[in-house]
Tab-separated table of C-alpha atoms in Angstrom:
chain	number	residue	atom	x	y	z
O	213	UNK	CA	60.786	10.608	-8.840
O	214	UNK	CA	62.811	7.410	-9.274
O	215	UNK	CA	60.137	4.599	-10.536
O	216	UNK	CA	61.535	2.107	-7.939
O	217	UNK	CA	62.336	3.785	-5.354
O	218	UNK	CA	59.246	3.239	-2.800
O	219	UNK	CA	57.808	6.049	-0.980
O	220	UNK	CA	56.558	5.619	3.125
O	221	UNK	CA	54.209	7.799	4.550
O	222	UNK	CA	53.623	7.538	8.690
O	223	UNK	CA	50.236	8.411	9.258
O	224	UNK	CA	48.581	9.163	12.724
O	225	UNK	CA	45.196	8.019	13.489
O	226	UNK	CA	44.122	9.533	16.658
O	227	UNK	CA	41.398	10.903	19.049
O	228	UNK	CA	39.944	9.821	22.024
O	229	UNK	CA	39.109	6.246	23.462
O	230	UNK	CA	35.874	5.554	22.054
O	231	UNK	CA	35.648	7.300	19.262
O	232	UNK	CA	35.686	4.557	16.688
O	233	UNK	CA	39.796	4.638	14.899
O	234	UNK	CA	40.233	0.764	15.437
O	235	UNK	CA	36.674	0.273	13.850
O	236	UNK	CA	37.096	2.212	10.758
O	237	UNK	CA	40.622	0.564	10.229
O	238	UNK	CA	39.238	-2.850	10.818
O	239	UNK	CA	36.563	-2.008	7.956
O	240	UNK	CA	39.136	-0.151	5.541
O	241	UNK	CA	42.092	-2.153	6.184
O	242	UNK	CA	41.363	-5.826	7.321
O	243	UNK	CA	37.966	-6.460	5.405
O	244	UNK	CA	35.509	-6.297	8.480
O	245	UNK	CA	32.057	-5.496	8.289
O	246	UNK	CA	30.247	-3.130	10.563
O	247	UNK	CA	28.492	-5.401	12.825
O	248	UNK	CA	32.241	-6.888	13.319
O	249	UNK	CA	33.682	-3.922	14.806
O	250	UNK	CA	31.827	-4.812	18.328
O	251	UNK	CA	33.583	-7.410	19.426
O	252	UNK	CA	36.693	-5.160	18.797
O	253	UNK	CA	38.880	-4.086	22.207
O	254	UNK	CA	40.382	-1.090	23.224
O	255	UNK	CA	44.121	0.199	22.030
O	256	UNK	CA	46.628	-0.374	23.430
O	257	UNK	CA	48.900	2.253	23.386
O	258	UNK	CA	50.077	2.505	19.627
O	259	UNK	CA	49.419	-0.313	17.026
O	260	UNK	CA	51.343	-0.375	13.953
O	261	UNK	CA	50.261	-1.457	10.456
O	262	UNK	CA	52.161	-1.341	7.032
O	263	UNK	CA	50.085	-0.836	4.102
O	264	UNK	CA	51.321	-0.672	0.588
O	265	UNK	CA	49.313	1.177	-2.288
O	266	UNK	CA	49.647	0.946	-6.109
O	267	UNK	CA	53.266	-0.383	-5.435
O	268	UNK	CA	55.617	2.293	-4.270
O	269	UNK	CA	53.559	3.767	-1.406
O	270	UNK	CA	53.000	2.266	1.537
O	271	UNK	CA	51.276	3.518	4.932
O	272	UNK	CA	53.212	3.456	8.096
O	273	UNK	CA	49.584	3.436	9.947
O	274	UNK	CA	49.990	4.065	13.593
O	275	UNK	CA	46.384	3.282	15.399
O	276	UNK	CA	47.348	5.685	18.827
O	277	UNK	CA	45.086	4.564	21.707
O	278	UNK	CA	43.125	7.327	23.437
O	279	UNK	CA	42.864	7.174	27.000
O	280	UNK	CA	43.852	9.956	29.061
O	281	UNK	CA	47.599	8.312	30.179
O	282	UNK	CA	48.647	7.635	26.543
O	283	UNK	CA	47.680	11.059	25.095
O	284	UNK	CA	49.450	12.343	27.650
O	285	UNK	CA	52.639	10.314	27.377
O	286	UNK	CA	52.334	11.109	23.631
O	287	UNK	CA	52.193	14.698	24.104
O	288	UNK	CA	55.474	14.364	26.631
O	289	UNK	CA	57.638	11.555	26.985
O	290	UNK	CA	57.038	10.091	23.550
O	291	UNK	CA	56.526	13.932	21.341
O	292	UNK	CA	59.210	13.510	19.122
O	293	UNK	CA	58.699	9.459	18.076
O	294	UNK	CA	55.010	10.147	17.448
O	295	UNK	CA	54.639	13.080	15.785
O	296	UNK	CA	58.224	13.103	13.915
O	297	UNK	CA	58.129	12.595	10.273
O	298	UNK	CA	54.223	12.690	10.080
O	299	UNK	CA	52.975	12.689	6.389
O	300	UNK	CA	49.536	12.837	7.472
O	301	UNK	CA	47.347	13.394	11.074
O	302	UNK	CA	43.789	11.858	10.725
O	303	UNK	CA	41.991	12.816	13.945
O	304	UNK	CA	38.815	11.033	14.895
O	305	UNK	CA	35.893	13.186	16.972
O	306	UNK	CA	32.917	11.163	18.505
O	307	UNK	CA	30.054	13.216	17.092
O	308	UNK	CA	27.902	12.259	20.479
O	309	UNK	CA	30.736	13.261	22.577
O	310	UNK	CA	29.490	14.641	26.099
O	311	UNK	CA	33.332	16.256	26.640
O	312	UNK	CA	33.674	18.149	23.175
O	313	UNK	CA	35.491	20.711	24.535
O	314	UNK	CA	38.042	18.891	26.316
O	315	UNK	CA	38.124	16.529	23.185
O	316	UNK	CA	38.882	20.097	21.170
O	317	UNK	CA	41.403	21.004	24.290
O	318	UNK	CA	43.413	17.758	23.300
O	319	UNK	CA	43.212	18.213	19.543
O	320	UNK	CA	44.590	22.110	20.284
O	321	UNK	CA	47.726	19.909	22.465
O	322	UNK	CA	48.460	17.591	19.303
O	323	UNK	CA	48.318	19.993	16.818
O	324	UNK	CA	50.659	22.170	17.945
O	325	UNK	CA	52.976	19.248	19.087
O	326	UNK	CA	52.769	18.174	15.092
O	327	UNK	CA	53.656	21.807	13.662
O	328	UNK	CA	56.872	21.799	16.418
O	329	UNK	CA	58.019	18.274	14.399
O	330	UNK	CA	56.037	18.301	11.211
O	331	UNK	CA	54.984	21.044	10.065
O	332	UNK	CA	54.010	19.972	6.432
O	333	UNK	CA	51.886	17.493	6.911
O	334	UNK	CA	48.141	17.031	6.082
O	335	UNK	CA	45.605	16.726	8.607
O	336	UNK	CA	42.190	15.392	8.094
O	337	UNK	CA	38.952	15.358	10.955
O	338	UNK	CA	36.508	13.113	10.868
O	339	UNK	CA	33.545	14.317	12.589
O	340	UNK	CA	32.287	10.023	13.830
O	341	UNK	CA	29.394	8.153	14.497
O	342	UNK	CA	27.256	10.674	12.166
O	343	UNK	CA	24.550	7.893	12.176
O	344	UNK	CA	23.775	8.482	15.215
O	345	UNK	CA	22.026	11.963	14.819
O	346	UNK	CA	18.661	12.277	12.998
O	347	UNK	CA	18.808	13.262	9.529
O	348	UNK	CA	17.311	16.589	9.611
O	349	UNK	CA	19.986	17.902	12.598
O	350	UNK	CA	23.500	16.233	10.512
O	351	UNK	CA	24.569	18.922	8.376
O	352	UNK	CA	23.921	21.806	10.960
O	353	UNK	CA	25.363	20.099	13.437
O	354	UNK	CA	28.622	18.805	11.401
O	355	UNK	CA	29.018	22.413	10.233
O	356	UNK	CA	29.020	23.381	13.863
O	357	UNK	CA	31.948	20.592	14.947
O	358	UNK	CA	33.732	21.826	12.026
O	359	UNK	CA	34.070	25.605	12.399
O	360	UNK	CA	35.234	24.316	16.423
O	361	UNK	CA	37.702	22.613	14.863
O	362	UNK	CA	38.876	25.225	12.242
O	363	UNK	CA	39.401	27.463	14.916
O	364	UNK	CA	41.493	24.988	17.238
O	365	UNK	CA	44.077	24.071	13.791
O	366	UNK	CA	46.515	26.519	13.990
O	367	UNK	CA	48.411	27.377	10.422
O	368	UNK	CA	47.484	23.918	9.253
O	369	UNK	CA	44.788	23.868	6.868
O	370	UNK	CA	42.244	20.899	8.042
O	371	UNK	CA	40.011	19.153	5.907
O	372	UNK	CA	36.787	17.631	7.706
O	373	UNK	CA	34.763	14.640	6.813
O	374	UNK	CA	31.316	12.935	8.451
O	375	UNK	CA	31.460	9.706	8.410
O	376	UNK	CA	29.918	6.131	10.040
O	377	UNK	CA	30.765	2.893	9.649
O	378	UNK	CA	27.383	1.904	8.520
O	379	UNK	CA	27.686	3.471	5.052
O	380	UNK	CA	29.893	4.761	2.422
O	381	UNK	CA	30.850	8.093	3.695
O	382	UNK	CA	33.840	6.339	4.946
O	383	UNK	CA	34.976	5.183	2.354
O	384	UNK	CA	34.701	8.164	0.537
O	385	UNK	CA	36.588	10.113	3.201
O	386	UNK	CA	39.737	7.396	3.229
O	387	UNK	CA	39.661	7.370	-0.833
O	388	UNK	CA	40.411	11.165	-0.814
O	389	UNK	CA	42.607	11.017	2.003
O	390	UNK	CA	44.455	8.308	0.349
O	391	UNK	CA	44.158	10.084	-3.457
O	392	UNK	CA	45.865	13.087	-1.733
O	393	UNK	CA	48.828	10.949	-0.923
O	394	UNK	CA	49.534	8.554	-3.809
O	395	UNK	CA	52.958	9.812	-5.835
O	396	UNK	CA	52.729	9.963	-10.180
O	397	UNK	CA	49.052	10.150	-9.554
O	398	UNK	CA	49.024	13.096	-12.077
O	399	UNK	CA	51.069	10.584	-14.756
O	400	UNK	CA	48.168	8.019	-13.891
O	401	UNK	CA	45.396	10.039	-14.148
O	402	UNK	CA	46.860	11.666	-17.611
O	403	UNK	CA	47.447	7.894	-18.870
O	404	UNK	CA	43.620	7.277	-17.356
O	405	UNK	CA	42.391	9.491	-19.504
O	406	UNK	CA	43.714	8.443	-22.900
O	407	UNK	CA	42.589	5.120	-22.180
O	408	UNK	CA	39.037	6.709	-21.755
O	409	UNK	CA	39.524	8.296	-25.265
O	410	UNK	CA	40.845	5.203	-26.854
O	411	UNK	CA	38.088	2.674	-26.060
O	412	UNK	CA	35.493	5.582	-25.805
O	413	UNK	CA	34.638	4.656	-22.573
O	414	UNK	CA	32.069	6.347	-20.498
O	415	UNK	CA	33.461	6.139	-17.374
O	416	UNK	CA	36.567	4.408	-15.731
O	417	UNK	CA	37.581	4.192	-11.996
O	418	UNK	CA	40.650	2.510	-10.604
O	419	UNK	CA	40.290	1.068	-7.621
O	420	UNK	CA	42.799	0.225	-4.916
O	421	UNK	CA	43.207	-4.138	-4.383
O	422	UNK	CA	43.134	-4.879	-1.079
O	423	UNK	CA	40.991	-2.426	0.209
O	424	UNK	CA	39.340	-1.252	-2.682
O	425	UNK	CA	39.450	2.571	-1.991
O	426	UNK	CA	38.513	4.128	-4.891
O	427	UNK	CA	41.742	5.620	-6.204
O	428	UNK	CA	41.136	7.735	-8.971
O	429	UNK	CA	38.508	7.649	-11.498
O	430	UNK	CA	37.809	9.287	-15.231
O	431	UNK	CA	34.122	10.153	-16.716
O	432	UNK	CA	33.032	11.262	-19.949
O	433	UNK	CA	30.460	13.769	-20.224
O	434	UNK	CA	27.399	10.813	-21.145
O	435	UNK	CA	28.906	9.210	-17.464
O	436	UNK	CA	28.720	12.967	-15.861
O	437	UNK	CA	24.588	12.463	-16.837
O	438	UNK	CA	24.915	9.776	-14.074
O	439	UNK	CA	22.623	10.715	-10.977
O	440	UNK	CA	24.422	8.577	-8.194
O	441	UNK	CA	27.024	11.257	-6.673
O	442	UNK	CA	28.086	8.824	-4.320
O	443	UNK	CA	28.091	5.373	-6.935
O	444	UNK	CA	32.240	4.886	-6.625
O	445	UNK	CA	32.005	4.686	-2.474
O	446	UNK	CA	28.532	2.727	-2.904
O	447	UNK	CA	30.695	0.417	-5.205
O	448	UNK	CA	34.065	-0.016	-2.626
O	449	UNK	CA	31.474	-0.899	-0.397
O	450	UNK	CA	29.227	-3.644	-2.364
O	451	UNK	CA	32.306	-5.271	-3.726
O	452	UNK	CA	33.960	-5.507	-0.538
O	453	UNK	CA	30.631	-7.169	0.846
O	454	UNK	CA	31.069	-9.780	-1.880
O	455	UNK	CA	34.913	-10.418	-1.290
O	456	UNK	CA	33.524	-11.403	2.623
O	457	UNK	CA	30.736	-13.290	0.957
O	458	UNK	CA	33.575	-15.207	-1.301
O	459	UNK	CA	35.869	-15.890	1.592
O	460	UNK	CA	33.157	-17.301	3.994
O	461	UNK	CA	32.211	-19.839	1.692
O	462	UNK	CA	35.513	-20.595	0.115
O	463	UNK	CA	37.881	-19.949	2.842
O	464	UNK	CA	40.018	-17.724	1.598
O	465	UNK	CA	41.417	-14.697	3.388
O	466	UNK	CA	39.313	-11.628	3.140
O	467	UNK	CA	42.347	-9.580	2.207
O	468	UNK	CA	42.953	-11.991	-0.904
O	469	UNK	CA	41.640	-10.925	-4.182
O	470	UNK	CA	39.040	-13.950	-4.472
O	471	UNK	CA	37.586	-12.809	-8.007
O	472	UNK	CA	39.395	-12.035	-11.485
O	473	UNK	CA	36.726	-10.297	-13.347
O	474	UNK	CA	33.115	-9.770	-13.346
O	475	UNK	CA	31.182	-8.439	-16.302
O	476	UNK	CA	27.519	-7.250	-16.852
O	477	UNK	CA	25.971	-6.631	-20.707
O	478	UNK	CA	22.832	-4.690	-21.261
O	479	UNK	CA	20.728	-2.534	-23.710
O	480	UNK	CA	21.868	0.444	-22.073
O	481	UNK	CA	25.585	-0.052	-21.169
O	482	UNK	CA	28.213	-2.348	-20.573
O	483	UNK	CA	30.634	-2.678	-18.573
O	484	UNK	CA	33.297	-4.917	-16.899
O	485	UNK	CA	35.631	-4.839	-13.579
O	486	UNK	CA	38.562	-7.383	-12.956
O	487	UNK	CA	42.461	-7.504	-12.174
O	488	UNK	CA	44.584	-4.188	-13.496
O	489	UNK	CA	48.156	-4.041	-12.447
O	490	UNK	CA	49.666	-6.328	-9.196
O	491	UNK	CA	47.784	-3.464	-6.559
O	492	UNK	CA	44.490	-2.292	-8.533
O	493	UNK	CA	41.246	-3.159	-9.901
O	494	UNK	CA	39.948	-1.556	-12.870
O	495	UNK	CA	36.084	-0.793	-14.040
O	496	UNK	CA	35.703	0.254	-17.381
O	497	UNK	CA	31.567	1.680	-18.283
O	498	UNK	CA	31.146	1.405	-21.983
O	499	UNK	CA	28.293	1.853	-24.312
O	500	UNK	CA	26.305	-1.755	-25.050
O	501	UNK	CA	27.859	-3.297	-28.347
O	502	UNK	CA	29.515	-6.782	-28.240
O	503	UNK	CA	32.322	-5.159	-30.495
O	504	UNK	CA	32.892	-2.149	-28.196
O	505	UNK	CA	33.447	-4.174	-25.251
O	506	UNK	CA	35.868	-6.806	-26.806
O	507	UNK	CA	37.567	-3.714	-27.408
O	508	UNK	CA	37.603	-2.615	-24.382
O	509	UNK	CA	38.477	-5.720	-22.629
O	510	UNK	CA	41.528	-5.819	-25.151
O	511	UNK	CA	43.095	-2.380	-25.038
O	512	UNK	CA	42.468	-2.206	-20.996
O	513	UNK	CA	44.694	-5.380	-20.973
O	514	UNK	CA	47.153	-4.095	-22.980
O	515	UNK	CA	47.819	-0.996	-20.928
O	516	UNK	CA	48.559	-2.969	-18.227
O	517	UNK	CA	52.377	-2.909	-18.577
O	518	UNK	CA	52.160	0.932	-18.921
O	519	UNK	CA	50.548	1.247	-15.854
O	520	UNK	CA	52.972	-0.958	-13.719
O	521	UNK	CA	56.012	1.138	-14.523
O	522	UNK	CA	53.857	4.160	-13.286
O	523	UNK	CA	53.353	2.566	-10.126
O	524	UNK	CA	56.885	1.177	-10.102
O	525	UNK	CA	56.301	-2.546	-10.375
O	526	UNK	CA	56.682	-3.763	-13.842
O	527	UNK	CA	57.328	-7.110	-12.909
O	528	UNK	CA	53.455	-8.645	-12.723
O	529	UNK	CA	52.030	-11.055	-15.497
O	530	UNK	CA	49.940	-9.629	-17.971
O	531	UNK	CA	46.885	-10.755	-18.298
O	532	UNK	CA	45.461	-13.259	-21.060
O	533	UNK	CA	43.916	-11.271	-23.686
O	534	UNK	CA	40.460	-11.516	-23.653
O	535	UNK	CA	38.344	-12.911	-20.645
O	536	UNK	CA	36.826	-16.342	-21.605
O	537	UNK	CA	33.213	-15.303	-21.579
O	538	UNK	CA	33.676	-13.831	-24.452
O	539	UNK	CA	36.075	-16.331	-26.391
O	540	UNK	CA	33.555	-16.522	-28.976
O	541	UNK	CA	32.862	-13.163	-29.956
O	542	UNK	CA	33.097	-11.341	-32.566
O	543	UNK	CA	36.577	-9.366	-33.327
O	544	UNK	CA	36.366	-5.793	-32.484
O	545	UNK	CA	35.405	-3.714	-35.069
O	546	UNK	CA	37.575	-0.195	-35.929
O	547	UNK	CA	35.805	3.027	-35.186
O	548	UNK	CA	33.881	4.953	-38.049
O	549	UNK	CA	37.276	6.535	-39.271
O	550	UNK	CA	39.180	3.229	-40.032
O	551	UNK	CA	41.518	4.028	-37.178
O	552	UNK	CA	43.117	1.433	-35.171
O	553	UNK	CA	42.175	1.845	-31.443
O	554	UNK	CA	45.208	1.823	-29.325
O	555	UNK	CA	45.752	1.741	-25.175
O	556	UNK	CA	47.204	4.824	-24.590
């Protein structure tokens, strides 16, 4: 694929009025938190968004209201705008829903009106409002929704999430619906890796700027030892609490970066998260050792450029060289084997 040529994918975000689509976009996409969502109206027929990832992606996000006389204009009048050229159907169900079956009726309608006009795209269900049902009922009960749904998806093959706004299984459901989309992510990830093995590091995740979906992430087998299945969505969701934190009390924008780097050094690890290329932020886990993290901090920089042309920019400034906390330390040190650590 040509480096700078950019890539658009329309995605549909739809299910009935109610269900919670403009909430979870306000929280993904415009850096609200959950309380925020209340004061949020109804949609309005269909609300477009553009967003662009890692430079030569961008979402044509269409936000399709759900009441009764827009499905059904969708599903006749307006068919072949909505679901032409669809990259990717994410449909929303209210887990408390009191109609489930005519929810699943009008799923059955749009489904087959996307494999009439686009029959290769992705779909994704996410089974709402999960919160909502005591702990002990969720997974039987999300199992349940989900084999309904199975059976209403035709040939496409539809990959369910649960998910609330009041924790971080949405943001791990939008990080894998987004990883499933991003182009050269295999080039990345390859790249990602021999960064790893360069500055031995025990764990690196790349996260997306603006919304700070996690976007890909690399782990050594000391960071596989790590308990917290669910630390990368914990993390989109702590440092996105933070950014709203920054801009309320500098008055900034919430979608602008606010912060350049943040490091933490202790007896047990290191590690460091700041600006990568022009659309991501990078963490980088390392063992403690003032040396080993200068190093790190070095070579990440350096890859910078390498990592632009991947995503088709190449045109951001690189970074200064080391961050100024630690102008005074030490030089890195080469590894046992007198090698010279490089970026890539």
């Amino acid at each position: 694929m040509d480096e700078k040529k950019g890539k658009k994918k329309k995605v549909l975000l739809m299910g009935k009025s109610g269900s919670g689509k403009s909430s979870m976009r306000s929280i993904v996409f415009s850096n609200y938190v959950a309380k925020d969502t209340r004061r949020l109206g109804a949609t309005i027929d269909v609300e477009h968004s553009h967003v662009r990832f890692l430079g030569n992606l961008t979402l044509n996000l269409w936000d399709c209201g759900g009441q009764n006389a827009f499905v059904e204009n969708y599903l006749t009048s307006q068919a072949n705008h909505v679901f032409s050229n669809v990259g990717v159907l994410i449909y929303v169900f209210d887990i408390e829903s009191r109609e489930f079956d005519r929810d699943l009726v009008t799923f059955s309608a749009i489904i087959r009106a996307l494999g009439e006009r686009s029959g290769q795209a992705s779909v994704f269900c996410l089974i709402h409002k999960m919160d909502l049902v005591q702990d002990h009922f969720r997974d039987r009960l999300f199992q349940d929704r989900v084999g309904l749904v199975m059976a209403r998806s035709g040939d496409f093959r539809v990959t369910c999430f649960a998910t609330s706004i009041w924790d971080q299984s949405l943001y791990r459901a939008w990080s894998k619906i987004i990883y499933s989309l991003i182009p050269n992510l295999a080039l990345i990830e390859d790249r990602l890796r021999r960064l790893a093995q360069s500055i031995e590091a025990e764990e690196i995740v790349l996260f997306e700027r603006t919304t700070f979906l996690v976007v890909t992430h690399v782990t050594s087998p000391i960071g596989d030892r790590n308990p917290c299945q669910d630390r990368f969505e914990r993390l989109s969701n702590i440092i996105k609490t933070f950014k709203q934190s920054l801009a309320k009390h500098t008055g900034l924008p919430k979608t602008s970066p606010q912060f350049a780097e943040f490091a933490l050094k202790s007896t047990k690890f290191n590690f460091f998260i700041g600006k990568f290329t022009g659309n991501t932020y990078i963490l980088v886990v390392t063992r403690p050792g003032e040396a080993t993290f200068n190093c790190a901090v070095i070579n990440t920089k350096v890859a910078v450029q390498q990592f632009e042309k991947l995503e088709g920019l190449g045109k951001a400034p690189l970074p200064s060289a080391q961050p100024k906390a630690n102008a005074e330390a030490p030089a890195p040190a080469p590894p046992p084997n007198g090698e010279a650590l490089s970026p890539i």
